[in-house]
mmCIF file of C-alpha atoms and ligand atoms in Angstrom:
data_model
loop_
_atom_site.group_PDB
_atom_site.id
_atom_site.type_symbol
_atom_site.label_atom_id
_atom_site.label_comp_id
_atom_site.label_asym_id
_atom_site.label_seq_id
_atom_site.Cartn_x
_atom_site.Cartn_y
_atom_site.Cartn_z
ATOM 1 C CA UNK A 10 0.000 0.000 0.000
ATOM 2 C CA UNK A 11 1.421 3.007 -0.957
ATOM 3 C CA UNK A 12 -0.800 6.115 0.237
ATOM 4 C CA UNK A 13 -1.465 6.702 3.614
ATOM 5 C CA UNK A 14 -4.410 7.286 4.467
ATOM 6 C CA UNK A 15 -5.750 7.480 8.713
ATOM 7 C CA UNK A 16 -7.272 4.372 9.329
ATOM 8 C CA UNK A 17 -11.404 4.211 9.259
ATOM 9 C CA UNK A 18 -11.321 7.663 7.806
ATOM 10 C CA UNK A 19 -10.075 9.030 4.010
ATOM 11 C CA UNK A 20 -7.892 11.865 2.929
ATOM 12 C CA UNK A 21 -8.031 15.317 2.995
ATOM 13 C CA UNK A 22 -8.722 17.159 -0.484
ATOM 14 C CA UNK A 23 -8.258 20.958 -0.829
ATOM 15 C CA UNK A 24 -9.574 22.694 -3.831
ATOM 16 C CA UNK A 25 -8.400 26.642 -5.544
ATOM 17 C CA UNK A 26 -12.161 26.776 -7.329
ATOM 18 C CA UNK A 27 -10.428 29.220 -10.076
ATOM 19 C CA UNK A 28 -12.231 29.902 -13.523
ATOM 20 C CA UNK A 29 -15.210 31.392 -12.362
ATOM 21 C CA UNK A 30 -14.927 34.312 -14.226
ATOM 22 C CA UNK A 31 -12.727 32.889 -17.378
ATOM 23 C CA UNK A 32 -16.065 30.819 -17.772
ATOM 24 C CA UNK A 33 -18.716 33.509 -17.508
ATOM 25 C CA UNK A 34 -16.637 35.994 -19.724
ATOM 26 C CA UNK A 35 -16.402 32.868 -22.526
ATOM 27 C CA UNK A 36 -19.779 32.276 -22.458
ATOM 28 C CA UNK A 37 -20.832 35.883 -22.826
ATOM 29 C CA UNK A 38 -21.793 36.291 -18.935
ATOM 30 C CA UNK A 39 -21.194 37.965 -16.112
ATOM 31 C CA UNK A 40 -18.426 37.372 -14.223
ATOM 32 C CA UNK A 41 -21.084 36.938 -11.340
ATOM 33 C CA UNK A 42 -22.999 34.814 -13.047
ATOM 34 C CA UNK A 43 -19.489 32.493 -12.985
ATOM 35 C CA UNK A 44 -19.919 32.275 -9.469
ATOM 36 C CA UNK A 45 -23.416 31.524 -9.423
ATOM 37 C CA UNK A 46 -22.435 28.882 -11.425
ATOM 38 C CA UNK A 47 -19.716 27.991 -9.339
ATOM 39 C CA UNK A 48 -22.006 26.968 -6.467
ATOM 40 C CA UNK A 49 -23.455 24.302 -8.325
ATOM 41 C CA UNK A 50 -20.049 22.773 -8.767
ATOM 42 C CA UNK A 51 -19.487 22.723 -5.053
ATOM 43 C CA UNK A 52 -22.808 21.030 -4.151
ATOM 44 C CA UNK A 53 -21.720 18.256 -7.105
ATOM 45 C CA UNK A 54 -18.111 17.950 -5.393
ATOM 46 C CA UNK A 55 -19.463 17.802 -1.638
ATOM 47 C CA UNK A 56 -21.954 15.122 -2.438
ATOM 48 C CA UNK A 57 -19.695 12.824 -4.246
ATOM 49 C CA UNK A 58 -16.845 13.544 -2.133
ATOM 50 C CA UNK A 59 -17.320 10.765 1.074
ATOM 51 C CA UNK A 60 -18.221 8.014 -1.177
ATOM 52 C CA UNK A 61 -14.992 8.799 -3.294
ATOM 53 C CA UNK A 62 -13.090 8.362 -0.020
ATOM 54 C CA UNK A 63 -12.827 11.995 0.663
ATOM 55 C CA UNK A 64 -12.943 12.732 5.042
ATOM 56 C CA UNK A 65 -12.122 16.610 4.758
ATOM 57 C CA UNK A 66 -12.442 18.896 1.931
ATOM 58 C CA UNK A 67 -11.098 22.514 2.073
ATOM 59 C CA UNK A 68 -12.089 24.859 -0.933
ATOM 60 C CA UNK A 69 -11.056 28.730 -1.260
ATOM 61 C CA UNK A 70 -13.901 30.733 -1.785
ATOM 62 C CA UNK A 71 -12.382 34.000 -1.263
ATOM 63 C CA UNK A 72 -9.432 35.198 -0.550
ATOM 64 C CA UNK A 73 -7.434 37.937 1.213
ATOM 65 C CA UNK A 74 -5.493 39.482 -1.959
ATOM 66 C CA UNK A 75 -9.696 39.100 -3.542
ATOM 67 C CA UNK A 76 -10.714 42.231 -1.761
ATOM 68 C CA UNK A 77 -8.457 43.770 -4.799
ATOM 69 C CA UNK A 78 -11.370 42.901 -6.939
ATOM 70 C CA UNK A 79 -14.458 45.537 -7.859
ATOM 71 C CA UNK A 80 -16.242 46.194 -4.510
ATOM 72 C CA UNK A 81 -19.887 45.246 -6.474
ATOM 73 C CA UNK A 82 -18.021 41.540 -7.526
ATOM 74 C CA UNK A 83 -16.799 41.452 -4.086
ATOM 75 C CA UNK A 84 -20.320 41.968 -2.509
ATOM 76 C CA UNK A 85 -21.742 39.654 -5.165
ATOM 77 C CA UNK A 86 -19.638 36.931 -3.925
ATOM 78 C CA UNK A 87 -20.376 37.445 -0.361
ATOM 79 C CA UNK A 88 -24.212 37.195 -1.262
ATOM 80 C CA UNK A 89 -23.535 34.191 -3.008
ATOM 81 C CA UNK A 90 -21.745 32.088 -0.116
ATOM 82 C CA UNK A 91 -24.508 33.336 2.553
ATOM 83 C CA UNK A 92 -27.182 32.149 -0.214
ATOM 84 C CA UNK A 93 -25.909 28.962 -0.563
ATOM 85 C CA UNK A 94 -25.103 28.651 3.537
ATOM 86 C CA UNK A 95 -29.145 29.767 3.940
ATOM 87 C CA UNK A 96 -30.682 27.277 1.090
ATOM 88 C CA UNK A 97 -28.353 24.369 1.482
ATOM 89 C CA UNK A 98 -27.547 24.404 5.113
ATOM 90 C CA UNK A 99 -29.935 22.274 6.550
ATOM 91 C CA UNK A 100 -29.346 19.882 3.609
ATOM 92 C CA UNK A 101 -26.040 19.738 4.403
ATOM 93 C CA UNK A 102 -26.817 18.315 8.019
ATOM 94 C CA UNK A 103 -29.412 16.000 6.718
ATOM 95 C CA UNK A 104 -26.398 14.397 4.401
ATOM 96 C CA UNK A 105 -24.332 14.455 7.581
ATOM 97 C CA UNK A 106 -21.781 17.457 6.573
ATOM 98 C CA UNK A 107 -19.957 19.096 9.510
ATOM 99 C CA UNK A 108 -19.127 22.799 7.611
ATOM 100 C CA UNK A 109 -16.762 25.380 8.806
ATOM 101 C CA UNK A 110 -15.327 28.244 7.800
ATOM 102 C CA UNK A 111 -11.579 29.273 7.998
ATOM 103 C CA UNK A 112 -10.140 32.802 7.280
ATOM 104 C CA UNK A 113 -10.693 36.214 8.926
ATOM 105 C CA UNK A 114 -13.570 37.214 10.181
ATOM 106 C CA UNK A 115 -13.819 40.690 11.506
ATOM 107 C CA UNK A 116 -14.467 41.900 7.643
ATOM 108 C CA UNK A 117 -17.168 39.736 6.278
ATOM 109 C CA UNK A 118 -20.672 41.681 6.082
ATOM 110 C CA UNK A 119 -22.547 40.438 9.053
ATOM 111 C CA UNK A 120 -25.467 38.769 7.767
ATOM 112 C CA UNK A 121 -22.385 36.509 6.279
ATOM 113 C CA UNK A 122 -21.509 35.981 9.723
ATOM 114 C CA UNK A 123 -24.802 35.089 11.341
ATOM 115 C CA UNK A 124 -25.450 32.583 8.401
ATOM 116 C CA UNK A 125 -21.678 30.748 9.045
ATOM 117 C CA UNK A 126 -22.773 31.034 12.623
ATOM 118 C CA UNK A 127 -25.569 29.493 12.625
ATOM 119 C CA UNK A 128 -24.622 26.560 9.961
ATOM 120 C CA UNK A 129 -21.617 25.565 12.116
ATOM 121 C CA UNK A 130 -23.671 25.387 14.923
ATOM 122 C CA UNK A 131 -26.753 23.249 13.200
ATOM 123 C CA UNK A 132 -23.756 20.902 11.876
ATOM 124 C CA UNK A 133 -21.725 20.674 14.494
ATOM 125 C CA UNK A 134 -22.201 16.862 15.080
ATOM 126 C CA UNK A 135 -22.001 15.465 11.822
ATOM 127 C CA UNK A 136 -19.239 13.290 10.708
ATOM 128 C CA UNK A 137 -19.425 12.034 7.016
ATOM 129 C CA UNK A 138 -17.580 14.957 5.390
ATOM 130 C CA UNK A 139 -15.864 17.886 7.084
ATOM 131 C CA UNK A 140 -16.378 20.635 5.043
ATOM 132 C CA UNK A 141 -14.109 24.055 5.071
ATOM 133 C CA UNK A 142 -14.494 26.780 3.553
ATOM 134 C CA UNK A 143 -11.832 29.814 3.112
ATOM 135 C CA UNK A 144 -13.719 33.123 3.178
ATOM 136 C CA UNK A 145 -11.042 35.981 3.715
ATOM 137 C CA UNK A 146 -8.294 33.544 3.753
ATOM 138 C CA UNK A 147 -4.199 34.083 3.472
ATOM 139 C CA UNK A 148 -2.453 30.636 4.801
ATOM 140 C CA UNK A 149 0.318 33.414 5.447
ATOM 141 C CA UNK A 150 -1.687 35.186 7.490
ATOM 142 C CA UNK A 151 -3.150 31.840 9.363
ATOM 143 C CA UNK A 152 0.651 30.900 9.707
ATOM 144 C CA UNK A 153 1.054 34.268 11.213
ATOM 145 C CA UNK A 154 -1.381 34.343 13.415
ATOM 146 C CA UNK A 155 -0.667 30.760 14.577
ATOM 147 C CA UNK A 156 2.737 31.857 15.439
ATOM 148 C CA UNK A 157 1.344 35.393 17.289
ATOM 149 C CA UNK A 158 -0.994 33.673 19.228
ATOM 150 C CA UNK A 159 1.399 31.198 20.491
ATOM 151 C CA UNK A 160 4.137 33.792 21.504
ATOM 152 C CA UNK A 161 1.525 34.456 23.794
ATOM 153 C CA UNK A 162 2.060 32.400 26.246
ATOM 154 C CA UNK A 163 5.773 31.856 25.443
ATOM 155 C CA UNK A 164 8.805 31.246 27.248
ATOM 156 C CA UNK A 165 11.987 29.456 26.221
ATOM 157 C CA UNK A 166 10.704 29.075 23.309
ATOM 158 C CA UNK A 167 11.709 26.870 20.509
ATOM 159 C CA UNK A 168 11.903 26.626 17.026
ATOM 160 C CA UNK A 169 10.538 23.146 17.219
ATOM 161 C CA UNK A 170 8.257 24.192 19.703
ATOM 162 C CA UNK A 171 7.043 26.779 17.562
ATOM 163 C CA UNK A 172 6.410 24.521 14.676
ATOM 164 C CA UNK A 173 4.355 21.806 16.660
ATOM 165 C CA UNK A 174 2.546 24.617 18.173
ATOM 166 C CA UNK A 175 1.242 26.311 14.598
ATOM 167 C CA UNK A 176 0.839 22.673 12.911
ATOM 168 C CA UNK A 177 -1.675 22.011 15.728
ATOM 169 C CA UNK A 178 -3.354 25.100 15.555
ATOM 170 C CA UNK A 179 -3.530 25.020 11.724
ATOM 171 C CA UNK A 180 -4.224 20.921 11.619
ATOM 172 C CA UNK A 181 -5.555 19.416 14.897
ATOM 173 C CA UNK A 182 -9.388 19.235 13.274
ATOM 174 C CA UNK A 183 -8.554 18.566 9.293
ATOM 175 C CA UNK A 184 -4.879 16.997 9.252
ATOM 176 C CA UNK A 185 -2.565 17.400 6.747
ATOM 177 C CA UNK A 186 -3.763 17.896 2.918
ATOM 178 C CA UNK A 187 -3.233 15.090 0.995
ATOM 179 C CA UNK A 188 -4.233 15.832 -2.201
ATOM 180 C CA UNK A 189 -4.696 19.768 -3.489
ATOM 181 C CA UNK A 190 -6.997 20.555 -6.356
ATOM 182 C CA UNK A 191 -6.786 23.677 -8.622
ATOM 183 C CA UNK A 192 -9.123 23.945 -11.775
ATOM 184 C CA UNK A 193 -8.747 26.804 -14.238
ATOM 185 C CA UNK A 194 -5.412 26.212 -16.022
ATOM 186 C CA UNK A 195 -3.482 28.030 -13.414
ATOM 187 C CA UNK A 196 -0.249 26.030 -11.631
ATOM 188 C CA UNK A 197 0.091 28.511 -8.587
ATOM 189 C CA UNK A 198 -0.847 28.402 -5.045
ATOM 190 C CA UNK A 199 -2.084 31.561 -4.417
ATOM 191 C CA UNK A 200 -1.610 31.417 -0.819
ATOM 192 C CA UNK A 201 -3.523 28.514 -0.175
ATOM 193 C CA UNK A 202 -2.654 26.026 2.808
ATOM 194 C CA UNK A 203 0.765 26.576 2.410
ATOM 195 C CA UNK A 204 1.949 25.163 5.795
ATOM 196 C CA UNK A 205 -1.222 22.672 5.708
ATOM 197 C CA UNK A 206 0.192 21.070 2.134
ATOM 198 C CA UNK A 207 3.873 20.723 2.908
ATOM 199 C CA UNK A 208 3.483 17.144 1.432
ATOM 200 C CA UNK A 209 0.085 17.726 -0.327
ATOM 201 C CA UNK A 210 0.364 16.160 -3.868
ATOM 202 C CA UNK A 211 -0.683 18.549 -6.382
ATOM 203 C CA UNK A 212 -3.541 17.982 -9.200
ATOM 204 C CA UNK A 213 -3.813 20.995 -11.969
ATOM 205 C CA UNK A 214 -6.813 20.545 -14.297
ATOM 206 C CA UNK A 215 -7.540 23.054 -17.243
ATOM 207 C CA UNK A 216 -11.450 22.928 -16.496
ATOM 208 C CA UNK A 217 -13.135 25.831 -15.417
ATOM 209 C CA UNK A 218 -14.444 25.773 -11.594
ATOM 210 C CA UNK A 219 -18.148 25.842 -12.599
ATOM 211 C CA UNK A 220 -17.627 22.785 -15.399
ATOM 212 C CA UNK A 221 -16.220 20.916 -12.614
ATOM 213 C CA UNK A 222 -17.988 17.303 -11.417
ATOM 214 C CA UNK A 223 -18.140 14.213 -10.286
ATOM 215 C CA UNK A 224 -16.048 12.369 -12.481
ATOM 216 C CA UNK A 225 -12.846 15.635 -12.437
ATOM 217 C CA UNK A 226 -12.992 14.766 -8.571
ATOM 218 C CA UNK A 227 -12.827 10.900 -9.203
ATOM 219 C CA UNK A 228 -9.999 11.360 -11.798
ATOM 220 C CA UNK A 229 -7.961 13.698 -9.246
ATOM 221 C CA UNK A 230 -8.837 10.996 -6.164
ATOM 222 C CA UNK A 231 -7.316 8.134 -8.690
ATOM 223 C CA UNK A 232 -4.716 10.216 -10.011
ATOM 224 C CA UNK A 233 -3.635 11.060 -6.198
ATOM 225 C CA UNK A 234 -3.811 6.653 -5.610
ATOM 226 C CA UNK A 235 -1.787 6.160 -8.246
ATOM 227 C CA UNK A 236 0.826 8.267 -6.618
ATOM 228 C CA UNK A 237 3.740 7.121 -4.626
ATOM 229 C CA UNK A 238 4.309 9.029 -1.372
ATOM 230 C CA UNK A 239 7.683 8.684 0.270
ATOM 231 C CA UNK A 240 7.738 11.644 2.605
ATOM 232 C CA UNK A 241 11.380 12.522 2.618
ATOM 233 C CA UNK A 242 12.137 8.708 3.268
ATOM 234 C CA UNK A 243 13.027 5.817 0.218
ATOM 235 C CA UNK A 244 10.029 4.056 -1.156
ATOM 236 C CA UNK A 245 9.110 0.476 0.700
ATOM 237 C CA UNK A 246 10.895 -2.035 -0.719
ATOM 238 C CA UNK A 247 8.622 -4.460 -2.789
ATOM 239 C CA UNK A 248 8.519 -8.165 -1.333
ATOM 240 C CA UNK A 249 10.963 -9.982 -4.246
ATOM 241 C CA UNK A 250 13.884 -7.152 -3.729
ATOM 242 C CA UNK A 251 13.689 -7.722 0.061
ATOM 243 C CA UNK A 252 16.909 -9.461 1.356
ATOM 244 C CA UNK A 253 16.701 -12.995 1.447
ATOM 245 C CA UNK A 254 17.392 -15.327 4.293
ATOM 246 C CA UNK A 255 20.101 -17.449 4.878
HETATM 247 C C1 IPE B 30 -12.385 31.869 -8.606
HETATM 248 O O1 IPE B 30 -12.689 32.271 -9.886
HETATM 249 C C2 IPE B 30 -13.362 32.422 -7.596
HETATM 250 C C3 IPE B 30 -12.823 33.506 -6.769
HETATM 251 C C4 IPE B 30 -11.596 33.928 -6.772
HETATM 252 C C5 IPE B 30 -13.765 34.158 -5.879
HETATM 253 P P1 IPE B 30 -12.112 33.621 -10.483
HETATM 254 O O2 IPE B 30 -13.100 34.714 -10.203
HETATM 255 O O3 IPE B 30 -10.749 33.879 -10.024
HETATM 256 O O4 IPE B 30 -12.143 33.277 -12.023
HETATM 257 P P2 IPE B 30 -11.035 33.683 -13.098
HETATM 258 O O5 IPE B 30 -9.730 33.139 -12.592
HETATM 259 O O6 IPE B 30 -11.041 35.166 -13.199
HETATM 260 O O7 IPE B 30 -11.494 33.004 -14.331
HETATM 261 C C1 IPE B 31 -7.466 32.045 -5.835
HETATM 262 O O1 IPE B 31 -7.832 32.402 -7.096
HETATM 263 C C2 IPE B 31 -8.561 32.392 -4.868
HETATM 264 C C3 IPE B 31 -9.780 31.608 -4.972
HETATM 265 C C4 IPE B 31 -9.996 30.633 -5.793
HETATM 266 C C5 IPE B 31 -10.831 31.975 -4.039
HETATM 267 P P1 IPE B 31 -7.393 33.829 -7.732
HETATM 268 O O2 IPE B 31 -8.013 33.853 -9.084
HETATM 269 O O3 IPE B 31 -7.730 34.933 -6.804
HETATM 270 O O4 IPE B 31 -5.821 33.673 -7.813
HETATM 271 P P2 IPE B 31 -4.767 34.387 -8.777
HETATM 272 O O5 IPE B 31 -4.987 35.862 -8.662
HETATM 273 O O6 IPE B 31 -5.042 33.896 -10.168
HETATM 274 O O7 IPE B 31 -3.432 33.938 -8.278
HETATM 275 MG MG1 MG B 32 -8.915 33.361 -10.735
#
């Protein structure tokens, strides 16, 4: 067996959802209408996640650097993510999805908050999928704020200390990310889970976020199987080159 995966449980999939607007523009849309569409994608990936062996699934929604973008796509997006938190929520805990959301949240309008409030709370419980997702994210500034919060209470500190204090923070509920998505053509990380995906292996896919489905995620999950992970050590030896007996 070559993957590891913790036992009774599945990996860990993050996802960049990038093409959103690439797709809209193409099809002579809105680039808000892209991530309208996008939230169809997301309900496709979430329900055939668990059965494709998927235990957590991270996706960026929205990023830190995204405030950059025009304050009317900005708000658009934030409408979108507290639409889909408000229709789907409750289907979400009937399907048994734990949701939460990672990044900052001291900027986020506040009927965005209420809505992640209250669908964290409602969900709470339920165990088939762990779902994340990045509103206002920088894994910088998670790293950063790992590391600030730990200094905290700090004395004689480490470097090692310091490292198995922010990997906890950053990894005690989700673990490590074992297999990171981006659609859209792109072959960056745009600050995603930088410190989270230090062994992550990396799937790049030229489809558009909202053309994403079922079978991309199956062909990234095989794709990821197929893959030897060694983890800075040698790979295991197969059985007829181990040393024989005498
Ligand atoms: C990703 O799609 C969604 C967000 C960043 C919110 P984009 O909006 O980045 O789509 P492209 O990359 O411009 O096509
Ligand atoms: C990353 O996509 C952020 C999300 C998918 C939410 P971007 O489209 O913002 O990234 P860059 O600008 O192409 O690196
Ligand atoms: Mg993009």
């Amino acid at each position: 067996m070559i993957m590891q995966i913790r036992e009774g449980s599945g990996i860990h999939v993050g996802i960049i959802m990038d093409g959103n607007g690439r797709w809209a523009t193409r099809q002579g849309l809105s680039r808000v209408a892209g991530h309208r569409a996008g939230v169809a994608a997301v309900r496709r990936t979430v329900e055939s996640a668990p059965e494709l062996g998927v235990r957590v699934l991270t996706v960026y929604a929205f990023s830190e650097d995204n405030w950059a973008r025009p304050s009317q796509e900005v708000e658009s997006i934030f409408w979108i993510i507290r639409a889909f938190l408000r229709l789907e929520g409750e289907r979400l805990r009937k399907a048994g999805v734990r949701l939460e959301v990672i990044g900052r949240r001291d900027r986020i309008p506040r009927a965005l908050l209420r809505e992640i409030q209250h669908a964290e709370e409602a969900t709470a419980m339920e165990r088939t999928l762990h779902l994340r997702i990045a509103i206002d994210y920088s894994a910088r500034s998670s790293i950063a704020d790992a590391a600030t919060a730990a200094l905290q209470h700090a004395e004689g500190f480490t470097a090692e200390r310091m490292r198995a204090i922010i990997t906890q923070t950053l990894t005690a509920q989700s673990g490590d990310v074992d297999l990171l998505i981006r659609t859209g053509g792109e072959k960056r990380l745009s600050d995603y889970l930088l410190w989270e995906s230090a062994y992550a292996e990396l799937f790049f896919t030229d489809r558009m976020w909202p053309e994403f489905d079922r079978s991309d995620l199956a062909a990234a999950v095989n794709e990821f199987r197929r893959r030897e992970r060694r983890f800075g050590a040698v790979p295991a030896p197969v059985p007829s080159q181990l040393p024989v007996a005498i």
